[in-house]
mmCIF file of C-alpha atoms and ligand atoms in Angstrom:
data_model
loop_
_atom_site.group_PDB
_atom_site.id
_atom_site.type_symbol
_atom_site.label_atom_id
_atom_site.label_comp_id
_atom_site.label_asym_id
_atom_site.label_seq_id
_atom_site.Cartn_x
_atom_site.Cartn_y
_atom_site.Cartn_z
ATOM 1 C CA UNK H 1 -117.632 -54.598 41.720
ATOM 2 C CA UNK H 2 -118.419 -56.706 44.826
ATOM 3 C CA UNK H 3 -116.012 -54.558 46.799
ATOM 4 C CA UNK H 4 -118.374 -51.613 46.259
ATOM 5 C CA UNK H 5 -120.745 -53.260 48.701
ATOM 6 C CA UNK H 6 -118.161 -54.462 51.215
ATOM 7 C CA UNK H 7 -116.671 -52.185 53.843
ATOM 8 C CA UNK H 8 -113.110 -52.997 52.678
ATOM 9 C CA UNK H 9 -111.761 -50.116 50.643
ATOM 10 C CA UNK H 10 -110.035 -50.726 47.329
ATOM 11 C CA UNK H 11 -106.405 -49.641 47.562
ATOM 12 C CA UNK H 12 -104.374 -48.775 44.487
ATOM 13 C CA UNK H 13 -100.957 -47.328 43.716
ATOM 14 C CA UNK H 14 -98.981 -46.507 40.620
ATOM 15 C CA UNK H 15 -95.781 -48.350 39.663
ATOM 16 C CA UNK H 16 -93.521 -47.874 36.684
ATOM 17 C CA UNK H 17 -90.871 -50.580 36.976
ATOM 18 C CA UNK H 18 -90.164 -54.174 38.009
ATOM 19 C CA UNK H 19 -88.464 -53.477 41.363
ATOM 20 C CA UNK H 20 -91.286 -51.409 42.788
ATOM 21 C CA UNK H 21 -93.948 -53.680 41.264
ATOM 22 C CA UNK H 22 -92.405 -56.640 43.150
ATOM 23 C CA UNK H 23 -92.414 -54.727 46.414
ATOM 24 C CA UNK H 24 -95.993 -53.544 45.992
ATOM 25 C CA UNK H 25 -97.222 -56.929 44.889
ATOM 26 C CA UNK H 26 -96.077 -58.559 48.123
ATOM 27 C CA UNK H 27 -98.366 -56.205 50.050
ATOM 28 C CA UNK H 28 -102.141 -56.477 50.171
ATOM 29 C CA UNK H 29 -102.635 -53.957 47.356
ATOM 30 C CA UNK H 30 -105.665 -54.423 45.055
ATOM 31 C CA UNK H 31 -104.606 -52.528 41.944
ATOM 32 C CA UNK H 32 -101.304 -51.471 40.380
ATOM 33 C CA UNK H 33 -101.709 -48.753 37.775
ATOM 34 C CA UNK H 34 -98.973 -48.003 35.291
ATOM 35 C CA UNK H 35 -100.092 -44.398 35.186
ATOM 36 C CA UNK H 36 -99.181 -41.957 32.469
ATOM 37 C CA UNK H 37 -97.829 -39.961 35.437
ATOM 38 C CA UNK H 38 -94.769 -42.013 34.396
ATOM 39 C CA UNK H 39 -94.103 -39.079 32.058
ATOM 40 C CA UNK H 40 -93.491 -36.686 34.938
ATOM 41 C CA UNK H 41 -92.298 -39.064 37.677
ATOM 42 C CA UNK H 42 -89.873 -41.286 35.749
ATOM 43 C CA UNK H 43 -89.206 -39.495 32.478
ATOM 44 C CA UNK H 44 -88.896 -35.953 33.860
ATOM 45 C CA UNK H 45 -91.418 -34.443 31.467
ATOM 46 C CA UNK H 46 -93.481 -31.362 32.371
ATOM 47 C CA UNK H 47 -96.903 -32.892 31.727
ATOM 48 C CA UNK H 48 -98.314 -36.338 30.941
ATOM 49 C CA UNK H 49 -99.005 -35.349 27.340
ATOM 50 C CA UNK H 50 -95.767 -36.391 25.580
ATOM 51 C CA UNK H 51 -95.501 -39.967 26.891
ATOM 52 C CA UNK H 52 -95.867 -42.451 24.042
ATOM 53 C CA UNK H 53 -97.494 -45.858 23.600
ATOM 54 C CA UNK H 54 -94.046 -47.420 23.160
ATOM 55 C CA UNK H 55 -92.809 -45.998 26.482
ATOM 56 C CA UNK H 56 -95.993 -47.060 28.277
ATOM 57 C CA UNK H 57 -95.710 -50.574 26.833
ATOM 58 C CA UNK H 58 -92.091 -50.983 27.970
ATOM 59 C CA UNK H 59 -92.928 -49.894 31.522
ATOM 60 C CA UNK H 60 -96.155 -51.920 31.703
ATOM 61 C CA UNK H 61 -94.231 -55.032 30.640
ATOM 62 C CA UNK H 62 -91.651 -54.420 33.349
ATOM 63 C CA UNK H 63 -94.337 -53.924 35.992
ATOM 64 C CA UNK H 64 -96.136 -57.041 34.802
ATOM 65 C CA UNK H 65 -93.022 -59.117 35.493
ATOM 66 C CA UNK H 66 -93.262 -58.159 39.156
ATOM 67 C CA UNK H 67 -97.055 -58.220 39.515
ATOM 68 C CA UNK H 68 -98.732 -61.555 40.248
ATOM 69 C CA UNK H 69 -101.471 -60.686 42.711
ATOM 70 C CA UNK H 70 -102.761 -57.182 42.138
ATOM 71 C CA UNK H 71 -104.912 -56.215 39.155
ATOM 72 C CA UNK H 72 -102.629 -54.621 36.581
ATOM 73 C CA UNK H 73 -104.138 -51.590 34.845
ATOM 74 C CA UNK H 74 -102.336 -49.661 32.095
ATOM 75 C CA UNK H 75 -103.078 -46.002 31.456
ATOM 76 C CA UNK H 76 -103.794 -45.112 27.844
ATOM 77 C CA UNK H 77 -101.542 -42.167 26.949
ATOM 78 C CA UNK H 78 -102.739 -38.956 25.312
ATOM 79 C CA UNK H 79 -103.666 -39.443 21.648
ATOM 80 C CA UNK H 80 -103.669 -43.239 21.901
ATOM 81 C CA UNK H 81 -107.479 -43.403 22.088
ATOM 82 C CA UNK H 82 -108.849 -39.976 21.144
ATOM 83 C CA UNK H 83 -108.828 -40.432 17.348
ATOM 84 C CA UNK H 84 -111.152 -43.370 16.719
ATOM 85 C CA UNK H 85 -112.619 -46.552 18.159
ATOM 86 C CA UNK H 86 -110.272 -48.533 15.957
ATOM 87 C CA UNK H 87 -107.189 -46.709 17.246
ATOM 88 C CA UNK H 88 -108.356 -47.149 20.845
ATOM 89 C CA UNK H 89 -109.008 -50.884 20.436
ATOM 90 C CA UNK H 90 -105.665 -51.444 18.690
ATOM 91 C CA UNK H 91 -103.707 -49.632 21.409
ATOM 92 C CA UNK H 92 -105.648 -51.064 24.341
ATOM 93 C CA UNK H 93 -105.206 -54.500 22.759
ATOM 94 C CA UNK H 94 -101.444 -53.964 22.748
ATOM 95 C CA UNK H 95 -101.464 -53.327 26.499
ATOM 96 C CA UNK H 96 -103.286 -56.616 27.024
ATOM 97 C CA UNK H 97 -101.446 -58.768 24.458
ATOM 98 C CA UNK H 98 -97.920 -57.348 24.484
ATOM 99 C CA UNK H 99 -97.596 -55.963 27.999
ATOM 100 C CA UNK H 100 -99.731 -58.257 30.156
ATOM 101 C CA UNK H 101 -102.156 -55.627 31.512
ATOM 102 C CA UNK H 102 -105.550 -56.912 32.593
ATOM 103 C CA UNK H 103 -107.369 -53.637 32.002
ATOM 104 C CA UNK H 104 -106.803 -50.138 30.666
ATOM 105 C CA UNK H 105 -107.704 -46.732 32.061
ATOM 106 C CA UNK H 106 -108.692 -43.728 30.007
ATOM 107 C CA UNK H 107 -109.669 -40.161 30.807
ATOM 108 C CA UNK H 108 -112.952 -38.511 29.901
ATOM 109 C CA UNK H 109 -116.639 -38.482 30.711
ATOM 110 C CA UNK H 110 -119.773 -38.496 28.542
ATOM 111 C CA UNK H 111 -117.829 -37.644 25.375
ATOM 112 C CA UNK H 112 -115.752 -40.826 25.822
ATOM 113 C CA UNK H 113 -118.721 -43.099 26.462
ATOM 114 C CA UNK H 114 -118.839 -44.418 22.886
ATOM 115 C CA UNK H 115 -115.130 -45.198 22.958
ATOM 116 C CA UNK H 116 -115.440 -47.038 26.253
ATOM 117 C CA UNK H 117 -118.342 -49.033 24.849
ATOM 118 C CA UNK H 118 -116.238 -49.988 21.813
ATOM 119 C CA UNK H 119 -113.435 -51.224 24.087
ATOM 120 C CA UNK H 120 -115.699 -53.219 26.357
ATOM 121 C CA UNK H 121 -117.370 -54.707 23.251
ATOM 122 C CA UNK H 122 -113.872 -55.863 22.298
ATOM 123 C CA UNK H 123 -113.623 -57.615 25.718
ATOM 124 C CA UNK H 124 -111.188 -55.062 27.121
ATOM 125 C CA UNK H 125 -111.999 -54.032 30.700
ATOM 126 C CA UNK H 126 -111.902 -50.250 31.118
ATOM 127 C CA UNK H 127 -111.398 -48.087 34.187
ATOM 128 C CA UNK H 128 -112.775 -44.553 33.763
ATOM 129 C CA UNK H 129 -111.179 -41.334 35.005
ATOM 130 C CA UNK H 130 -113.149 -38.099 35.447
ATOM 131 C CA UNK H 131 -112.955 -34.785 37.303
ATOM 132 C CA UNK H 132 -109.477 -33.330 37.012
ATOM 133 C CA UNK H 133 -108.158 -35.176 33.989
ATOM 134 C CA UNK H 134 -104.471 -34.272 33.537
ATOM 135 C CA UNK H 135 -104.491 -34.991 29.788
ATOM 136 C CA UNK H 136 -106.917 -32.040 29.445
ATOM 137 C CA UNK H 137 -104.542 -29.656 31.249
ATOM 138 C CA UNK H 138 -104.476 -27.244 28.304
ATOM 139 C CA UNK H 139 -108.259 -27.178 28.015
ATOM 140 C CA UNK H 140 -108.764 -26.880 31.782
ATOM 141 C CA UNK H 141 -106.160 -24.112 32.019
ATOM 142 C CA UNK H 142 -104.090 -25.878 34.681
ATOM 143 C CA UNK H 143 -104.398 -28.549 37.342
ATOM 144 C CA UNK H 144 -107.436 -27.135 39.142
ATOM 145 C CA UNK H 145 -110.006 -28.806 41.362
ATOM 146 C CA UNK H 146 -113.094 -29.478 39.228
ATOM 147 C CA UNK H 147 -116.806 -29.479 40.056
ATOM 148 C CA UNK H 148 -116.737 -26.686 42.585
ATOM 149 C CA UNK H 149 -119.865 -24.972 41.280
ATOM 150 C CA UNK H 150 -123.304 -26.521 40.809
ATOM 151 C CA UNK H 151 -123.175 -26.669 36.998
ATOM 152 C CA UNK H 152 -119.751 -28.344 36.839
ATOM 153 C CA UNK H 153 -120.657 -30.737 39.628
ATOM 154 C CA UNK H 154 -123.815 -31.830 37.726
ATOM 155 C CA UNK H 155 -121.714 -32.365 34.613
ATOM 156 C CA UNK H 156 -119.220 -34.604 36.471
ATOM 157 C CA UNK H 157 -122.075 -36.599 38.020
ATOM 158 C CA UNK H 158 -123.537 -37.019 34.539
ATOM 159 C CA UNK H 159 -120.105 -38.103 33.239
ATOM 160 C CA UNK H 160 -119.981 -40.830 35.893
ATOM 161 C CA UNK H 161 -123.421 -42.118 34.888
ATOM 162 C CA UNK H 162 -122.584 -42.105 31.175
ATOM 163 C CA UNK H 163 -119.314 -43.993 31.479
ATOM 164 C CA UNK H 164 -120.923 -46.452 33.858
ATOM 165 C CA UNK H 165 -123.574 -47.134 31.194
ATOM 166 C CA UNK H 166 -120.756 -47.582 28.669
ATOM 167 C CA UNK H 167 -119.304 -50.386 30.804
ATOM 168 C CA UNK H 168 -116.412 -49.179 32.986
ATOM 169 C CA UNK H 169 -115.671 -51.495 35.907
ATOM 170 C CA UNK H 170 -114.479 -48.656 38.176
ATOM 171 C CA UNK H 171 -114.056 -44.887 38.013
ATOM 172 C CA UNK H 172 -111.143 -42.770 39.222
ATOM 173 C CA UNK H 173 -112.438 -39.480 40.640
ATOM 174 C CA UNK H 174 -109.602 -36.987 40.630
ATOM 175 C CA UNK H 175 -109.486 -33.490 42.122
ATOM 176 C CA UNK H 176 -113.117 -32.924 43.034
ATOM 177 C CA UNK H 177 -114.764 -31.790 46.300
ATOM 178 C CA UNK H 178 -115.324 -34.598 48.791
ATOM 179 C CA UNK H 179 -119.110 -34.108 48.985
ATOM 180 C CA UNK H 180 -119.437 -34.430 45.205
ATOM 181 C CA UNK H 181 -117.300 -37.594 45.274
ATOM 182 C CA UNK H 182 -119.576 -38.942 48.016
ATOM 183 C CA UNK H 183 -122.685 -38.142 45.986
ATOM 184 C CA UNK H 184 -121.294 -39.873 42.875
ATOM 185 C CA UNK H 185 -120.218 -42.877 44.941
ATOM 186 C CA UNK H 186 -123.767 -43.236 46.259
ATOM 187 C CA UNK H 187 -125.250 -42.682 42.805
ATOM 188 C CA UNK H 188 -123.396 -45.310 40.763
ATOM 189 C CA UNK H 189 -123.002 -49.057 41.017
ATOM 190 C CA UNK H 190 -119.331 -49.409 40.053
ATOM 191 C CA UNK H 191 -116.621 -48.555 42.611
ATOM 192 C CA UNK H 192 -115.149 -45.073 42.733
ATOM 193 C CA UNK H 193 -111.430 -44.702 43.398
ATOM 194 C CA UNK H 194 -110.471 -41.287 44.651
ATOM 195 C CA UNK H 195 -107.360 -39.166 44.336
ATOM 196 C CA UNK H 196 -107.902 -35.727 45.806
ATOM 197 C CA UNK H 197 -111.569 -36.621 46.205
ATOM 198 C CA UNK H 198 -111.973 -37.176 49.956
ATOM 199 C CA UNK H 199 -112.831 -40.164 52.060
ATOM 200 C CA UNK H 200 -116.234 -41.164 50.726
ATOM 201 C CA UNK H 201 -114.998 -43.015 47.636
ATOM 202 C CA UNK H 202 -114.946 -46.813 47.524
ATOM 203 C CA UNK H 203 -111.166 -46.783 47.169
ATOM 204 C CA UNK H 204 -108.061 -44.628 46.951
ATOM 205 C CA UNK H 205 -105.120 -44.277 44.598
ATOM 206 C CA UNK H 206 -101.892 -42.289 44.948
ATOM 207 C CA UNK H 207 -98.759 -41.865 42.906
ATOM 208 C CA UNK H 208 -96.197 -44.163 44.574
ATOM 209 C CA UNK H 209 -93.348 -41.638 44.477
ATOM 210 C CA UNK H 210 -95.506 -39.029 46.270
ATOM 211 C CA UNK H 211 -96.352 -41.444 49.082
ATOM 212 C CA UNK H 212 -92.713 -42.495 49.486
ATOM 213 C CA UNK H 213 -91.311 -38.977 49.477
ATOM 214 C CA UNK H 214 -89.480 -39.556 46.206
ATOM 215 C CA UNK H 215 -91.565 -37.038 44.308
ATOM 216 C CA UNK H 216 -91.332 -33.384 43.412
ATOM 217 C CA UNK H 217 -90.329 -30.753 45.966
ATOM 218 C CA UNK H 218 -93.910 -29.616 46.487
ATOM 219 C CA UNK H 219 -96.882 -31.971 46.395
ATOM 220 C CA UNK H 220 -100.577 -31.203 46.046
ATOM 221 C CA UNK H 221 -102.747 -30.889 49.186
ATOM 222 C CA UNK H 222 -104.260 -34.352 48.766
ATOM 223 C CA UNK H 223 -100.895 -36.164 48.941
ATOM 224 C CA UNK H 224 -99.884 -37.747 52.217
ATOM 225 C CA UNK H 225 -96.205 -38.618 52.415
ATOM 226 C CA UNK H 226 -95.754 -41.854 54.370
ATOM 227 C CA UNK H 227 -91.940 -41.928 54.148
ATOM 228 C CA UNK H 228 -89.049 -39.613 53.249
ATOM 229 C CA UNK H 229 -87.110 -41.959 50.989
ATOM 230 C CA UNK H 230 -85.703 -39.065 48.981
ATOM 231 C CA UNK H 231 -83.711 -37.941 52.046
ATOM 232 C CA UNK H 232 -82.652 -41.521 52.763
ATOM 233 C CA UNK H 233 -81.393 -41.971 49.181
ATOM 234 C CA UNK H 234 -79.390 -38.722 49.347
ATOM 235 C CA UNK H 235 -77.867 -39.733 52.700
ATOM 236 C CA UNK H 236 -76.933 -43.211 51.468
ATOM 237 C CA UNK H 237 -75.317 -41.828 48.309
ATOM 238 C CA UNK H 238 -73.293 -39.240 50.302
ATOM 239 C CA UNK H 239 -72.040 -41.982 52.651
ATOM 240 C CA UNK H 240 -70.995 -44.076 49.661
ATOM 241 C CA UNK H 241 -69.132 -41.164 48.054
ATOM 242 C CA UNK H 242 -67.390 -40.372 51.346
ATOM 243 C CA UNK H 243 -66.324 -43.994 51.987
ATOM 244 C CA UNK H 244 -64.994 -44.527 48.462
ATOM 245 C CA UNK H 245 -62.984 -41.316 48.690
ATOM 246 C CA UNK H 246 -61.522 -42.058 52.116
ATOM 247 C CA UNK H 247 -60.917 -45.714 51.136
ATOM 248 C CA UNK H 248 -63.056 -47.266 53.866
ATOM 249 C CA UNK H 249 -65.091 -48.972 51.117
ATOM 250 C CA UNK H 250 -64.523 -51.545 49.667
ATOM 251 C CA UNK H 251 -63.217 -53.059 52.934
ATOM 252 C CA UNK H 252 -62.146 -56.655 53.735
ATOM 253 C CA UNK H 253 -65.762 -57.736 54.193
ATOM 254 C CA UNK H 254 -66.682 -56.676 50.659
ATOM 255 C CA UNK H 255 -63.586 -57.936 48.849
ATOM 256 C CA UNK H 256 -62.681 -61.330 47.368
ATOM 257 C CA UNK H 257 -59.455 -63.112 48.220
ATOM 258 C CA UNK H 258 -57.465 -65.295 45.877
ATOM 259 C CA UNK H 259 -56.585 -68.803 47.121
ATOM 260 C CA UNK H 260 -52.899 -68.096 46.759
ATOM 261 C CA UNK H 261 -52.093 -64.759 48.314
ATOM 262 C CA UNK H 262 -48.886 -64.259 46.421
ATOM 263 C CA UNK H 263 -50.157 -63.388 42.918
ATOM 264 C CA UNK H 264 -46.711 -62.299 41.815
ATOM 265 C CA UNK H 265 -45.258 -65.751 42.451
ATOM 266 C CA UNK H 266 -48.138 -67.284 40.368
ATOM 267 C CA UNK H 267 -47.480 -65.096 37.331
ATOM 268 C CA UNK H 268 -43.725 -65.515 37.692
ATOM 269 C CA UNK H 269 -43.901 -69.298 37.847
ATOM 270 C CA UNK H 270 -42.240 -70.947 34.839
ATOM 271 C CA UNK H 271 -44.744 -72.011 32.123
ATOM 272 C CA UNK H 272 -45.077 -75.778 31.676
HETATM 273 O O1 KIV R 301 -101.325 -41.391 35.805
HETATM 274 C C1 KIV R 301 -101.660 -41.563 36.971
HETATM 275 O O2 KIV R 301 -100.833 -41.771 37.837
HETATM 276 C C2 KIV R 301 -103.088 -41.518 37.271
HETATM 277 C C3 KIV R 301 -103.545 -41.663 38.667
HETATM 278 C C4 KIV R 301 -102.872 -41.043 39.729
HETATM 279 C C5 KIV R 301 -104.986 -41.821 38.845
HETATM 280 O O3 KIV R 301 -103.859 -41.392 36.393
#
């Protein structure tokens, strides 16, 4: 909340496992989100819809083991909070109690305000997520930028106000025009964290694999790739295959030696 009024942007990334969580946590990152993008990035699913609570819990636990500095937020998967307040509190509570998350994130605007209120009443900090909400892909008819016309933009601004009133501590603005994101950021008191929402938000989040060049073949316009690790991985694996096949690995440097070099004489020695 204080960061909203400081000039230092909030920086967030997703992580899905212990190794990456450790690496991210040693940097000056503010938030690690175990996003339901896990479904597509790590589990190879077509959308985020099929990922389950059990899968999200396992990955959040693993990330938690490597996360000691950043705020750990777990994404509530599709159908883990839509049915009732009770279902939402039970599942969000599992992320906190069983997996070590400090907050949960859920998608939806005004229509989710009551649910968010129920969670915050249960002492569970909630991050909101509005604009292009991937769990609504079937309703939205695809992954399209939202709020491009006046009516839709007003609705998204209203969504931000409603979930702020319900108690979110921050709001992810995904896939909306930069001027609308700027207007919402000025309008509300809690920080906005953009993804495909331009530079005027209070913070930014990206999917880790997109930033590292480990993602899909084509990325959306808003993704900036800061490294090409995919190419590096492929090159390293080809070198390994080559060296094993031409017997240059394992070499002397990577092999153990027995104290007595003549193993045959050891096994042939008469038993006492
Ligand atoms: O699941 C996810 O990774 C997300 C973010 C990118 C905001 O929801």
